[in-house]
mmCIF file of C-alpha atoms in Angstrom:
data_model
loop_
_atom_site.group_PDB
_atom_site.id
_atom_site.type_symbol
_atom_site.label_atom_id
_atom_site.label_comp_id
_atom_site.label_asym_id
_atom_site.label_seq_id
_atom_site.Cartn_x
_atom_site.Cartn_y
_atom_site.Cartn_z
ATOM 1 C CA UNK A 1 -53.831 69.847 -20.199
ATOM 2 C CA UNK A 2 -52.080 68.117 -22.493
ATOM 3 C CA UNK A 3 -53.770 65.973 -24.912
ATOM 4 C CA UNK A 4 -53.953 62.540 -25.279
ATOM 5 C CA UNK A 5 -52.569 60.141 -28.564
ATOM 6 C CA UNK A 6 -55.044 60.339 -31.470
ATOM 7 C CA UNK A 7 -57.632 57.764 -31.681
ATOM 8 C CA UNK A 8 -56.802 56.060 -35.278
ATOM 9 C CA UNK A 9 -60.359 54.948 -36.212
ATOM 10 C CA UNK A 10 -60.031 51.949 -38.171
ATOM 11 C CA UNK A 11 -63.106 49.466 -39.195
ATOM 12 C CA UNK A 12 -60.876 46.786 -38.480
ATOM 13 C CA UNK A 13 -60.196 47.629 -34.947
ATOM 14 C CA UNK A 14 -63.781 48.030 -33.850
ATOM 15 C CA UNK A 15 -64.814 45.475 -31.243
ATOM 16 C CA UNK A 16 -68.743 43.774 -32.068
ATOM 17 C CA UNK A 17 -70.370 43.457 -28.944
ATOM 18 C CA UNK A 18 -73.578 43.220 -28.954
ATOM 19 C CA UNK A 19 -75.309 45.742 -26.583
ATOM 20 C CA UNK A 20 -77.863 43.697 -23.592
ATOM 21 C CA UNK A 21 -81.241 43.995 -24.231
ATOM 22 C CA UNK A 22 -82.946 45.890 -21.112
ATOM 23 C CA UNK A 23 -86.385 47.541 -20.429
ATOM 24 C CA UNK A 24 -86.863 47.367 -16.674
ATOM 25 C CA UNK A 25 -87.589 50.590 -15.161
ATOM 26 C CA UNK A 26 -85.525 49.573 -12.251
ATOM 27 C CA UNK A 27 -81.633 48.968 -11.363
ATOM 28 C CA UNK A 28 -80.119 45.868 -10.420
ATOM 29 C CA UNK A 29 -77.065 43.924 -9.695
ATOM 30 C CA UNK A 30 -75.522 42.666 -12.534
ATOM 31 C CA UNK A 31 -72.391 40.424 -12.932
ATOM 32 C CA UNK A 32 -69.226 40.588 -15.995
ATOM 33 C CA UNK A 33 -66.353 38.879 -16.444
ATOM 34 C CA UNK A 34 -62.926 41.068 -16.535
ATOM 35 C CA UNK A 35 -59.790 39.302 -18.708
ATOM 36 C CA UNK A 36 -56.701 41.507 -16.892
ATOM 37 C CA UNK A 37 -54.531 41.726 -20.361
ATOM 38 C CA UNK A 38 -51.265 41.527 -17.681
ATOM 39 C CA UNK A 39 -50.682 40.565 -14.106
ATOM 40 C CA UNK A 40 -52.333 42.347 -11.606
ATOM 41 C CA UNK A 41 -53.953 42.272 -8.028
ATOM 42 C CA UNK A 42 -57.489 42.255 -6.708
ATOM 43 C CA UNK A 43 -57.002 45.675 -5.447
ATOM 44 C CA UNK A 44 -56.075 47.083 -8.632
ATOM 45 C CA UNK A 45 -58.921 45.685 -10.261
ATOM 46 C CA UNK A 46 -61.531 47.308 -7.520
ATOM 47 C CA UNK A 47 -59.851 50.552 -8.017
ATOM 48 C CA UNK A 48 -60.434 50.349 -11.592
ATOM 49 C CA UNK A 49 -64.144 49.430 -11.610
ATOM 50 C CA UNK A 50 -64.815 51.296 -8.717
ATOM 51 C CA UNK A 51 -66.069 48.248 -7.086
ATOM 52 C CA UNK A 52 -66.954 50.381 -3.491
ATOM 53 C CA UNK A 53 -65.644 47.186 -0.933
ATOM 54 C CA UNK A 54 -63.209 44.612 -1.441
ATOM 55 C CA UNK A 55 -65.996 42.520 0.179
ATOM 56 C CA UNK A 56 -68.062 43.142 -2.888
ATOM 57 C CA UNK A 57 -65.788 41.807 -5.363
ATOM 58 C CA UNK A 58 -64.619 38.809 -2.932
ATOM 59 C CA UNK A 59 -68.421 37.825 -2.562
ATOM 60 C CA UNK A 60 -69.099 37.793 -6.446
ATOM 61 C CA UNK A 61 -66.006 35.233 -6.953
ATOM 62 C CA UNK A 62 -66.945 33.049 -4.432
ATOM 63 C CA UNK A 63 -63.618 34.350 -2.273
ATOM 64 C CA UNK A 64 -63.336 33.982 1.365
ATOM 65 C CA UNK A 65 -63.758 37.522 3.586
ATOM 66 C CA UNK A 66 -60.291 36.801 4.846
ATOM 67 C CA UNK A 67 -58.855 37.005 0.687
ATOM 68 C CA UNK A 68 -55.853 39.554 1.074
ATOM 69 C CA UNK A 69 -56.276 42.752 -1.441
ATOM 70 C CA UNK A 70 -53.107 42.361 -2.574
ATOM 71 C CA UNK A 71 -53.956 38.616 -4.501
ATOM 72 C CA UNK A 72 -51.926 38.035 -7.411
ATOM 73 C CA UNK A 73 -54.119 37.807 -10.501
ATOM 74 C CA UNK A 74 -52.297 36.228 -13.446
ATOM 75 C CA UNK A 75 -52.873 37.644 -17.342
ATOM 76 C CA UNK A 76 -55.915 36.164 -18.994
ATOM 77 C CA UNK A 77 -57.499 35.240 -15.221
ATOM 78 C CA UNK A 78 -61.360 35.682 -15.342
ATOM 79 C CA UNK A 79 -62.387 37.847 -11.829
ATOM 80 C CA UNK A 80 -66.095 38.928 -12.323
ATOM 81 C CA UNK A 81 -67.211 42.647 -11.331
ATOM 82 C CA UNK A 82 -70.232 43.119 -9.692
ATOM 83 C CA UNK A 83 -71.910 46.594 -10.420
ATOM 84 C CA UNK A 84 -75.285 48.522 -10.887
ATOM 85 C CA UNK A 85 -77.290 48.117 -13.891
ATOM 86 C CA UNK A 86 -79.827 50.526 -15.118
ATOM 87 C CA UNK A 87 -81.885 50.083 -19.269
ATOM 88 C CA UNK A 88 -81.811 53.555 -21.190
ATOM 89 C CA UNK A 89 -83.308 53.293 -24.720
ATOM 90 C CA UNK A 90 -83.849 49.798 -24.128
ATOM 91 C CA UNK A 91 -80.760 48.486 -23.779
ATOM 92 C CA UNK A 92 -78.549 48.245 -20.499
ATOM 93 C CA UNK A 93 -75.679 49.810 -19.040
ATOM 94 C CA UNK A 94 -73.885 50.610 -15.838
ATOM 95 C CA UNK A 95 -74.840 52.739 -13.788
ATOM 96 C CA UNK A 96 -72.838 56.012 -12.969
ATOM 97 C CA UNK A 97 -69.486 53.181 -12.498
ATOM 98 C CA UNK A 98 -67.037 52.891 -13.347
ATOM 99 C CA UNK A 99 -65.024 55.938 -13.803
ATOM 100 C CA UNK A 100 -62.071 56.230 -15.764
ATOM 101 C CA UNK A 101 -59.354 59.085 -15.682
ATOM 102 C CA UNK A 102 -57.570 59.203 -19.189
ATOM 103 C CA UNK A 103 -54.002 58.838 -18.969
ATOM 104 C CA UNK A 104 -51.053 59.579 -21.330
ATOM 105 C CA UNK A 105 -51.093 58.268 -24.780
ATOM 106 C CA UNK A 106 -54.135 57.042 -24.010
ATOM 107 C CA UNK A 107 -57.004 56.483 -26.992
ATOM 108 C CA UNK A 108 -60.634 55.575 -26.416
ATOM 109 C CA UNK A 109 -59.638 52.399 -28.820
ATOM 110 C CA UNK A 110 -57.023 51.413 -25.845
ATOM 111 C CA UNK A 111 -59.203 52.354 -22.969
ATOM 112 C CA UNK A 112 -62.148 49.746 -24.495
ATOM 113 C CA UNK A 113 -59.932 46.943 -26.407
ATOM 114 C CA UNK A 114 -57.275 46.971 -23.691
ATOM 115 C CA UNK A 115 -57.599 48.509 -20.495
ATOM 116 C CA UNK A 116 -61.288 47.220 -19.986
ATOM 117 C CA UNK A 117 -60.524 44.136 -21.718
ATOM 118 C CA UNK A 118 -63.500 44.694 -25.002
ATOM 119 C CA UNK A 119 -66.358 44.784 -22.633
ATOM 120 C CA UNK A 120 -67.471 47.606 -24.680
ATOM 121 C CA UNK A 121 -66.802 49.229 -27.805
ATOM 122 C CA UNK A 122 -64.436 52.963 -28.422
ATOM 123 C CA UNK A 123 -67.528 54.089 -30.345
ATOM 124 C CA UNK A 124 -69.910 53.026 -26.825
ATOM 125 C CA UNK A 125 -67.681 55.087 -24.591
ATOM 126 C CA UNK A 126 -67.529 57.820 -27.163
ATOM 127 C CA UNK A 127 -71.496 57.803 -27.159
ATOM 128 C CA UNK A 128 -72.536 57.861 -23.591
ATOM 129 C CA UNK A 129 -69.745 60.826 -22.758
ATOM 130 C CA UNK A 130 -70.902 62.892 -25.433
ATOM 131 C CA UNK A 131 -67.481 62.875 -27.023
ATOM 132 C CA UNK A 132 -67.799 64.669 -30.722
ATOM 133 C CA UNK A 133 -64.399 64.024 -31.894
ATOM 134 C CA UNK A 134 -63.021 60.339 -30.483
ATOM 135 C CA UNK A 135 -59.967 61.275 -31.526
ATOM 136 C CA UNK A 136 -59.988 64.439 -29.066
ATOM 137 C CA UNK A 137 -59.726 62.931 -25.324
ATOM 138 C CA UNK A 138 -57.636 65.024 -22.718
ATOM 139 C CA UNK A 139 -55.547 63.958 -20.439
ATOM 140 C CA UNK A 140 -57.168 63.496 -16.645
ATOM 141 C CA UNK A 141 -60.309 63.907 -18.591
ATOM 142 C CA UNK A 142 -63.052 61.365 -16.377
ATOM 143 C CA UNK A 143 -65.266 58.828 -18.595
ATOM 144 C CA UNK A 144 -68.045 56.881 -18.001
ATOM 145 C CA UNK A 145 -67.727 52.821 -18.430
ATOM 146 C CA UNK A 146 -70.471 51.661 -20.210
ATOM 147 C CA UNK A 147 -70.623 47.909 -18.952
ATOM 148 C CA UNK A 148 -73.310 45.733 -20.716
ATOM 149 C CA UNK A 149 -76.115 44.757 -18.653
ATOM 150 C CA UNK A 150 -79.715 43.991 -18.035
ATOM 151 C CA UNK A 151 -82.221 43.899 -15.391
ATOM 152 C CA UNK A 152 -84.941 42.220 -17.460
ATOM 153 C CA UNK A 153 -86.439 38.855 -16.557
ATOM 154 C CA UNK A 154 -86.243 36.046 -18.774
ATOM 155 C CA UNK A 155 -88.562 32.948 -19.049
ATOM 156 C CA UNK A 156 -91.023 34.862 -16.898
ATOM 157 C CA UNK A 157 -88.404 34.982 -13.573
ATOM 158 C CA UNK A 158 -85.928 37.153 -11.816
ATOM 159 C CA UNK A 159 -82.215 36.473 -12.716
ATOM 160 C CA UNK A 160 -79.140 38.253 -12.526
ATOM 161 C CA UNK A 161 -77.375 38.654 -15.732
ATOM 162 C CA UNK A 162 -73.778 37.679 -16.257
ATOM 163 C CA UNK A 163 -71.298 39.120 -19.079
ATOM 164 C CA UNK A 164 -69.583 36.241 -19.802
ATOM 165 C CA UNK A 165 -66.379 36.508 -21.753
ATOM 166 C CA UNK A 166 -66.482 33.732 -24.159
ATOM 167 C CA UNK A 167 -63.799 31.405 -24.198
ATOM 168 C CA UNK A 168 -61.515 29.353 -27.406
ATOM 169 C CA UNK A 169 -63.257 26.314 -28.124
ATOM 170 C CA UNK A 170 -66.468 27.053 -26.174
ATOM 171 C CA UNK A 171 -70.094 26.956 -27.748
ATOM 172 C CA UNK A 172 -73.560 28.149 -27.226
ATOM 173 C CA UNK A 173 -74.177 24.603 -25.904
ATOM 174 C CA UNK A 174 -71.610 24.352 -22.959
ATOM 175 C CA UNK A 175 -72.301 27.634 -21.802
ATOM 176 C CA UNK A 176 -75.308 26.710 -21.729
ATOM 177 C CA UNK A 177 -74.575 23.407 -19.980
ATOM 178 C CA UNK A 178 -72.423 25.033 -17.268
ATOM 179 C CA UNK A 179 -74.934 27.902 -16.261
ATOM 180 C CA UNK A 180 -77.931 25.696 -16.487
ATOM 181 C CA UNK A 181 -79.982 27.809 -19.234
ATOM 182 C CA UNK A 182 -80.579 26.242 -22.401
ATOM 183 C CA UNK A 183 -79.205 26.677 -26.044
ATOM 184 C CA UNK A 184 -82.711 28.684 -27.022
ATOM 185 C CA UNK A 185 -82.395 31.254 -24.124
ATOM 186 C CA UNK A 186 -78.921 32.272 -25.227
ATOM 187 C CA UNK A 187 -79.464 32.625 -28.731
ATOM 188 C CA UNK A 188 -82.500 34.543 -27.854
ATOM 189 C CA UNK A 189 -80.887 37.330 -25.610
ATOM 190 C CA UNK A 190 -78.198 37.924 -27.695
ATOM 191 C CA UNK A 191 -79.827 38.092 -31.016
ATOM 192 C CA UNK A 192 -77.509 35.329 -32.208
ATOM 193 C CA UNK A 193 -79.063 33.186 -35.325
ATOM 194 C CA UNK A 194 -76.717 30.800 -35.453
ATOM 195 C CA UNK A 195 -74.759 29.387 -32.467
ATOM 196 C CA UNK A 196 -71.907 28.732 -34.864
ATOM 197 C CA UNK A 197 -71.145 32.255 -35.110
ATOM 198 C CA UNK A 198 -69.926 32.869 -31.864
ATOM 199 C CA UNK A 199 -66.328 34.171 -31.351
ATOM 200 C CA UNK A 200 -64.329 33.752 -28.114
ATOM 201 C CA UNK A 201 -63.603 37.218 -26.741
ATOM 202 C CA UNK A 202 -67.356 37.778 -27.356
ATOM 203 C CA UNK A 203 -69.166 39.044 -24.118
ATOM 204 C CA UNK A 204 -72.741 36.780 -23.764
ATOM 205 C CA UNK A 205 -75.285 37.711 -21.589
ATOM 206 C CA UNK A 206 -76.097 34.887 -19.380
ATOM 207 C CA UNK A 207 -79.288 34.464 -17.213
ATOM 208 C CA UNK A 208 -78.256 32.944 -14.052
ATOM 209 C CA UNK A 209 -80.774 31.803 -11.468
ATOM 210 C CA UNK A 210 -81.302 33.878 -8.725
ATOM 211 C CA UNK A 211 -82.049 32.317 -4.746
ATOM 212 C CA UNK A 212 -85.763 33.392 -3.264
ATOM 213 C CA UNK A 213 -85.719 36.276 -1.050
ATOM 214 C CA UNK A 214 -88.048 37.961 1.452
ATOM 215 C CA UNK A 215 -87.016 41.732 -0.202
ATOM 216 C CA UNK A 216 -90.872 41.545 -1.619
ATOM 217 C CA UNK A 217 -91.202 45.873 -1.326
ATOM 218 C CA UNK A 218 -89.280 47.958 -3.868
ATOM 219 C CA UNK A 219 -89.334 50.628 -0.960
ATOM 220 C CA UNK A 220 -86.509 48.276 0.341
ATOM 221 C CA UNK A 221 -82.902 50.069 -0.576
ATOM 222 C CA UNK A 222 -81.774 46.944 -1.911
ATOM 223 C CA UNK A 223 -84.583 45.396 -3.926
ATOM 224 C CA UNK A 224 -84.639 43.565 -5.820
ATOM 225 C CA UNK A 225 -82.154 41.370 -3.962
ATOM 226 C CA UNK A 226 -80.879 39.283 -6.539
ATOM 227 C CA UNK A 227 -78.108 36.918 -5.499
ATOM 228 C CA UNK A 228 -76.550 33.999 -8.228
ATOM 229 C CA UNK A 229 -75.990 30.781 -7.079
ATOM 230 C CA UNK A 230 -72.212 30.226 -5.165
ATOM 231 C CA UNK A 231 -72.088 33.448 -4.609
ATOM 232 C CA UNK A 232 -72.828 35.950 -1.703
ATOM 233 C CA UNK A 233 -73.506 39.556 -1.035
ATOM 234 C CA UNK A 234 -73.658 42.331 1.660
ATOM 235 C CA UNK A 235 -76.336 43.988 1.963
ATOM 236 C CA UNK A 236 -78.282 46.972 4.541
ATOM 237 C CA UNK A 237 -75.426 48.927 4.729
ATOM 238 C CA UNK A 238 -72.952 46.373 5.129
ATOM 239 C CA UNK A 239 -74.899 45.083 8.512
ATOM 240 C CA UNK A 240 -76.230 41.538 6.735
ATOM 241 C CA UNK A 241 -74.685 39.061 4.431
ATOM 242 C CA UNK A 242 -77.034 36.910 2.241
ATOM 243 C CA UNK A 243 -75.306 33.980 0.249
ATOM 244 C CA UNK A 244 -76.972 31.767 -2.103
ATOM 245 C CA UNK A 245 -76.604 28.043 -2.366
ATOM 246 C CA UNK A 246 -78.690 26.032 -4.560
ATOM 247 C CA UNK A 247 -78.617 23.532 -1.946
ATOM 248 C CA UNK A 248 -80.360 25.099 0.319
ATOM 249 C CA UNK A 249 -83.581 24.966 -1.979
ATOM 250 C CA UNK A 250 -82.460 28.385 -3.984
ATOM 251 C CA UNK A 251 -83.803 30.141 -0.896
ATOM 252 C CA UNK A 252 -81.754 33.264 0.122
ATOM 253 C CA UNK A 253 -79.814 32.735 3.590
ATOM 254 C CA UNK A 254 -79.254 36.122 5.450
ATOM 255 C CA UNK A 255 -77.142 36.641 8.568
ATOM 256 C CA UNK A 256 -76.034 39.790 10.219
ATOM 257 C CA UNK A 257 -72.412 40.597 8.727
ATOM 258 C CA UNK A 258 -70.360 40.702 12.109
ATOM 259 C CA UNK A 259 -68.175 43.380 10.389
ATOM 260 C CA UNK A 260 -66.499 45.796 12.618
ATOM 261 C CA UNK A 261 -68.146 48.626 10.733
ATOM 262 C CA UNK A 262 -66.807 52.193 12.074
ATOM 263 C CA UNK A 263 -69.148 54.988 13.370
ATOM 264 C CA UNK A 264 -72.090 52.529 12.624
ATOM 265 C CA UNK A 265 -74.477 51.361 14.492
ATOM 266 C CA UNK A 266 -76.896 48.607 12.902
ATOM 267 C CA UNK A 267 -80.533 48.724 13.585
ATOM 268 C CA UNK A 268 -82.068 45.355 15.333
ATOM 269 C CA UNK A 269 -82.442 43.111 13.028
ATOM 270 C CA UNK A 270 -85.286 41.117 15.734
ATOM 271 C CA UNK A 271 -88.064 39.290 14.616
ATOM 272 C CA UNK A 272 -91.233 40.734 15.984
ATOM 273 C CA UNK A 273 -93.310 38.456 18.163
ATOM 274 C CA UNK A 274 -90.888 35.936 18.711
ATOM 275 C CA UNK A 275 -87.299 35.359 20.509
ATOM 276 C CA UNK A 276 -85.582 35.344 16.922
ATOM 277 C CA UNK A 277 -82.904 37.276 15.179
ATOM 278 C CA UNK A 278 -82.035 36.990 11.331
ATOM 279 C CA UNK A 279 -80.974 33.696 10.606
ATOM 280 C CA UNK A 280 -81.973 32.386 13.469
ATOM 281 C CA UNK A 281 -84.125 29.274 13.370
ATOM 282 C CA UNK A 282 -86.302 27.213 15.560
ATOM 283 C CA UNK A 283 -88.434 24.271 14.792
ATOM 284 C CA UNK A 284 -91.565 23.015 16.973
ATOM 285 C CA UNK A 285 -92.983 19.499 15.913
ATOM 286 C CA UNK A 286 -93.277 19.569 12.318
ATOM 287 C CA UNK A 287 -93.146 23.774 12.090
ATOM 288 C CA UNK A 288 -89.919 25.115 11.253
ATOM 289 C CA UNK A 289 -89.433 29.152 11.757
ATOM 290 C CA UNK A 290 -87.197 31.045 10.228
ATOM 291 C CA UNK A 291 -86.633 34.797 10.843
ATOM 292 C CA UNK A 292 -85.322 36.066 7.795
ATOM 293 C CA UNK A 293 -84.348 39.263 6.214
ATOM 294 C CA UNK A 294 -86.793 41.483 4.255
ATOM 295 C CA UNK A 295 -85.727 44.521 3.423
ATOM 296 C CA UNK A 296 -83.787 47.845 4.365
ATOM 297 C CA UNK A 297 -84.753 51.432 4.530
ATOM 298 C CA UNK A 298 -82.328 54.646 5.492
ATOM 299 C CA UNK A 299 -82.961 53.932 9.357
ATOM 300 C CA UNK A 300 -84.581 49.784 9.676
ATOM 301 C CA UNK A 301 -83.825 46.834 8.141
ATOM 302 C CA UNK A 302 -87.211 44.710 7.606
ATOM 303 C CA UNK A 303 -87.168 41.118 8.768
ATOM 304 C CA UNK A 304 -90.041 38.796 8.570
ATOM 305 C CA UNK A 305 -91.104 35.341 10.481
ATOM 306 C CA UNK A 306 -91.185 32.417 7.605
ATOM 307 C CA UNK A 307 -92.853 29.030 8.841
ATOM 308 C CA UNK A 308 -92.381 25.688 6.825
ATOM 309 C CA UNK A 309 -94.234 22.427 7.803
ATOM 310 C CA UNK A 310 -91.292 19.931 7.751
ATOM 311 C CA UNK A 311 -94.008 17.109 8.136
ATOM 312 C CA UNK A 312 -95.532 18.461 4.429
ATOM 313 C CA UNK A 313 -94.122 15.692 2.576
ATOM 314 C CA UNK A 314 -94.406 12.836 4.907
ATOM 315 C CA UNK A 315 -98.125 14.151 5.524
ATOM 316 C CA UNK A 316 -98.926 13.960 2.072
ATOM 317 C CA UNK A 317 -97.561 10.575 1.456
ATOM 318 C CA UNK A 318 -99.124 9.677 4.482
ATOM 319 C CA UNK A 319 -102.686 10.642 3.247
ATOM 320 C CA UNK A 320 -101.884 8.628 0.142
ATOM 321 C CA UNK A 321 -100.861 5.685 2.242
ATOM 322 C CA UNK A 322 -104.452 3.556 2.533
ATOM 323 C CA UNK A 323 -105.280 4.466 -1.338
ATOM 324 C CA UNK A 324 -101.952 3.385 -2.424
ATOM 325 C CA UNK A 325 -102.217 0.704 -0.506
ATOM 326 C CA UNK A 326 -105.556 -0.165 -1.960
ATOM 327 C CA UNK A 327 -104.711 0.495 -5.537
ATOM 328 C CA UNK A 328 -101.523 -1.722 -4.558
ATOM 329 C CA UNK A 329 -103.261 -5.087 -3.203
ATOM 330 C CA UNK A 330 -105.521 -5.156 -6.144
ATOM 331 C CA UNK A 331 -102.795 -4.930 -8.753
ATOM 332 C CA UNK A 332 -101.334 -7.854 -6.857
ATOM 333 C CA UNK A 333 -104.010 -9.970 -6.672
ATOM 334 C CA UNK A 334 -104.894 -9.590 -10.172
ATOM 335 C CA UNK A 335 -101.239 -10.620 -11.069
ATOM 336 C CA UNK A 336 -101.550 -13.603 -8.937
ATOM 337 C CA UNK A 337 -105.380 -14.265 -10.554
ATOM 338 C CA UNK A 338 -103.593 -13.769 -14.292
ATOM 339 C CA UNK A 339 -100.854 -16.254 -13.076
ATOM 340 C CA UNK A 340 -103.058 -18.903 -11.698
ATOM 341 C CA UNK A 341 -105.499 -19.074 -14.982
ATOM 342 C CA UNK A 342 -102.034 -19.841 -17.245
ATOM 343 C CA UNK A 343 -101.115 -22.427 -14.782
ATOM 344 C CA UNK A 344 -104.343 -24.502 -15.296
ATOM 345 C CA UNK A 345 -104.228 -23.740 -19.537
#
């Protein structure tokens, strides 16, 4: 094989990302933005992160199922890349994916700084594929694609962690502001002492909230079920689609997928003990049921009965009602009592 062009390894030219912090002995889903340098389509860019289903990559954007592959995306576009995360030596990277064949003329410097946009550095690929000599890469040679990542909670919750490629003229304080962490948070994760310091290009690791699933068991496939607000996932082998919407209370909302999936068959996905099927919901007085989804393993997906008391509130306010009252005719009276003693001053 023929060898590739010589990496020239310059101080200069070395990109300073700061690698996310991650000690969770689990994997996760993790989010990262991707700057194409020129014009390119969504295919293109799910063949190069091995992104498994266009699905995937159309659920992370917030793209309808219908989005053709072939979806012009313009230079300097932001698409984000879901992917696996796993924490080795307590910090985080991507797990197994991406994969990337080396090409003609190609140099680990390019590869990082241009072809994956500086989500990493040369010297980070070099690392994790054991390469001695960075400057000795063959051509069709396969490399791992250390994306930064985390699985670790922060403030004491579950989150899903977003690489977010910093933009000219942004701060600590809008980014903040638009994901709906705060100032301390950021500066925390990424080791940053002074919010003035950072650079646009720089990839930040953002917490973003995650909606409130049933997937409770980590002998569920897919747990833990993380899912950022806007955006929506599928799940159990493709047979259920969960989407988040902070509207809808940050609770997870799970549906089978109604994809034509070939030579598959899904398992039921039936609530036991009642006439229900995931997503389904039925409401009795002030008891609202809910069959939602809880889980896969290699031959069931778990599902689980929720109730909520609709009346909750009202019942509360309710039991309140003769105290406030109370409370509320003697604060009255002693207005009117105060008023009447000025009148006859």
């Amino acid at each position: 094989m023929g060898s590739a062009t010589l990496l020239l390894v310059l101080p200069f030219l070395s990109l300073a990302q700061a690698a996310f912090t991650c000690n969770s002995a689990t994997t996760c889903n993790a989010l990262i933005d991707y700057v194409s340098p020129n014009t390119t389509t969504l295919s293109a860019i799910q063949t190069l992160f091995d992104v498994r289903n266009l699905r995937t990559l159309l659920g992370a954007n917030s793209l309808p199922t219908s989005t053709s592959p072939n979806l012009s995306v313009a230079a300097k576009d932001k698409i984000v890349i879901p992917f696996r995360c796993r924490c080795s030596n307590g910090t985080g990277i991507s797990n197994r994916w991406p994969l990337y064949t080396v090409q003609k003329d190609d140099g680990l410097y390019h590869i990082a700084a241009e072809v994956f946009g500086g989500l990493m550095t040369f010297q980070e690929i070099q690392a994790v594929n054991n390469i001695s000599d960075p400057d000795q890469i063959e051509v069709g040679q396969e490399l791992r694609i250390p994306l930064p990542c985390s699985c670790d909670n922060v403030n004491g919750s579950k989150v899903v962690h977003y690489g977010h490629v910093v933009e000219a003229g942004s701060s600590v304080e809008l980014i903040a502001g638009e994901y709906g962490t705060t100032e301390e948070t950021l500066l925390r994760l990424n080791g940053i002492t002074d919010p003035k310091n950072l650079q646009a290009g720089h990839v930040l690791d953002v917490p973003l909230k995650a909606c409130m699933s049933m997937v409770a068991n980590n002998n569920s496939l897919d747990y833990p079920l993380l899912v950022a607000n806007g955006t929506y996932v599928y799940t159990a082998n493709s047979c259920v689609m969960c989407k988040c919407d902070s509207a809808n209370n940050w609770t997870l909302q799970c549906e089978p997928s109604q994809l034509q999936l070939p030579n598959k068959t899904c398992p039921s996905m039936h609530c036991e003990g009642s006439s229900l099927n995931i997503g389904n919901v039925t409401s009795v007085g002030c008891n609202q049921t809910t069959c939602a989804y809880a889980g896969y393993t290699s031959q069931t997906i778990l599902t689980r009965l929720v109730v909520d008391n609709t009346c909750l509130a009202s019942n509360d306010a309710r039991k309140l009602g003769p105290l406030g009252w109370s409370w509320g005719f003697l604060f009255i009276s002693f207005q009117l009592l105060s008023l009447r003693l000025q009148i006859f001053q």
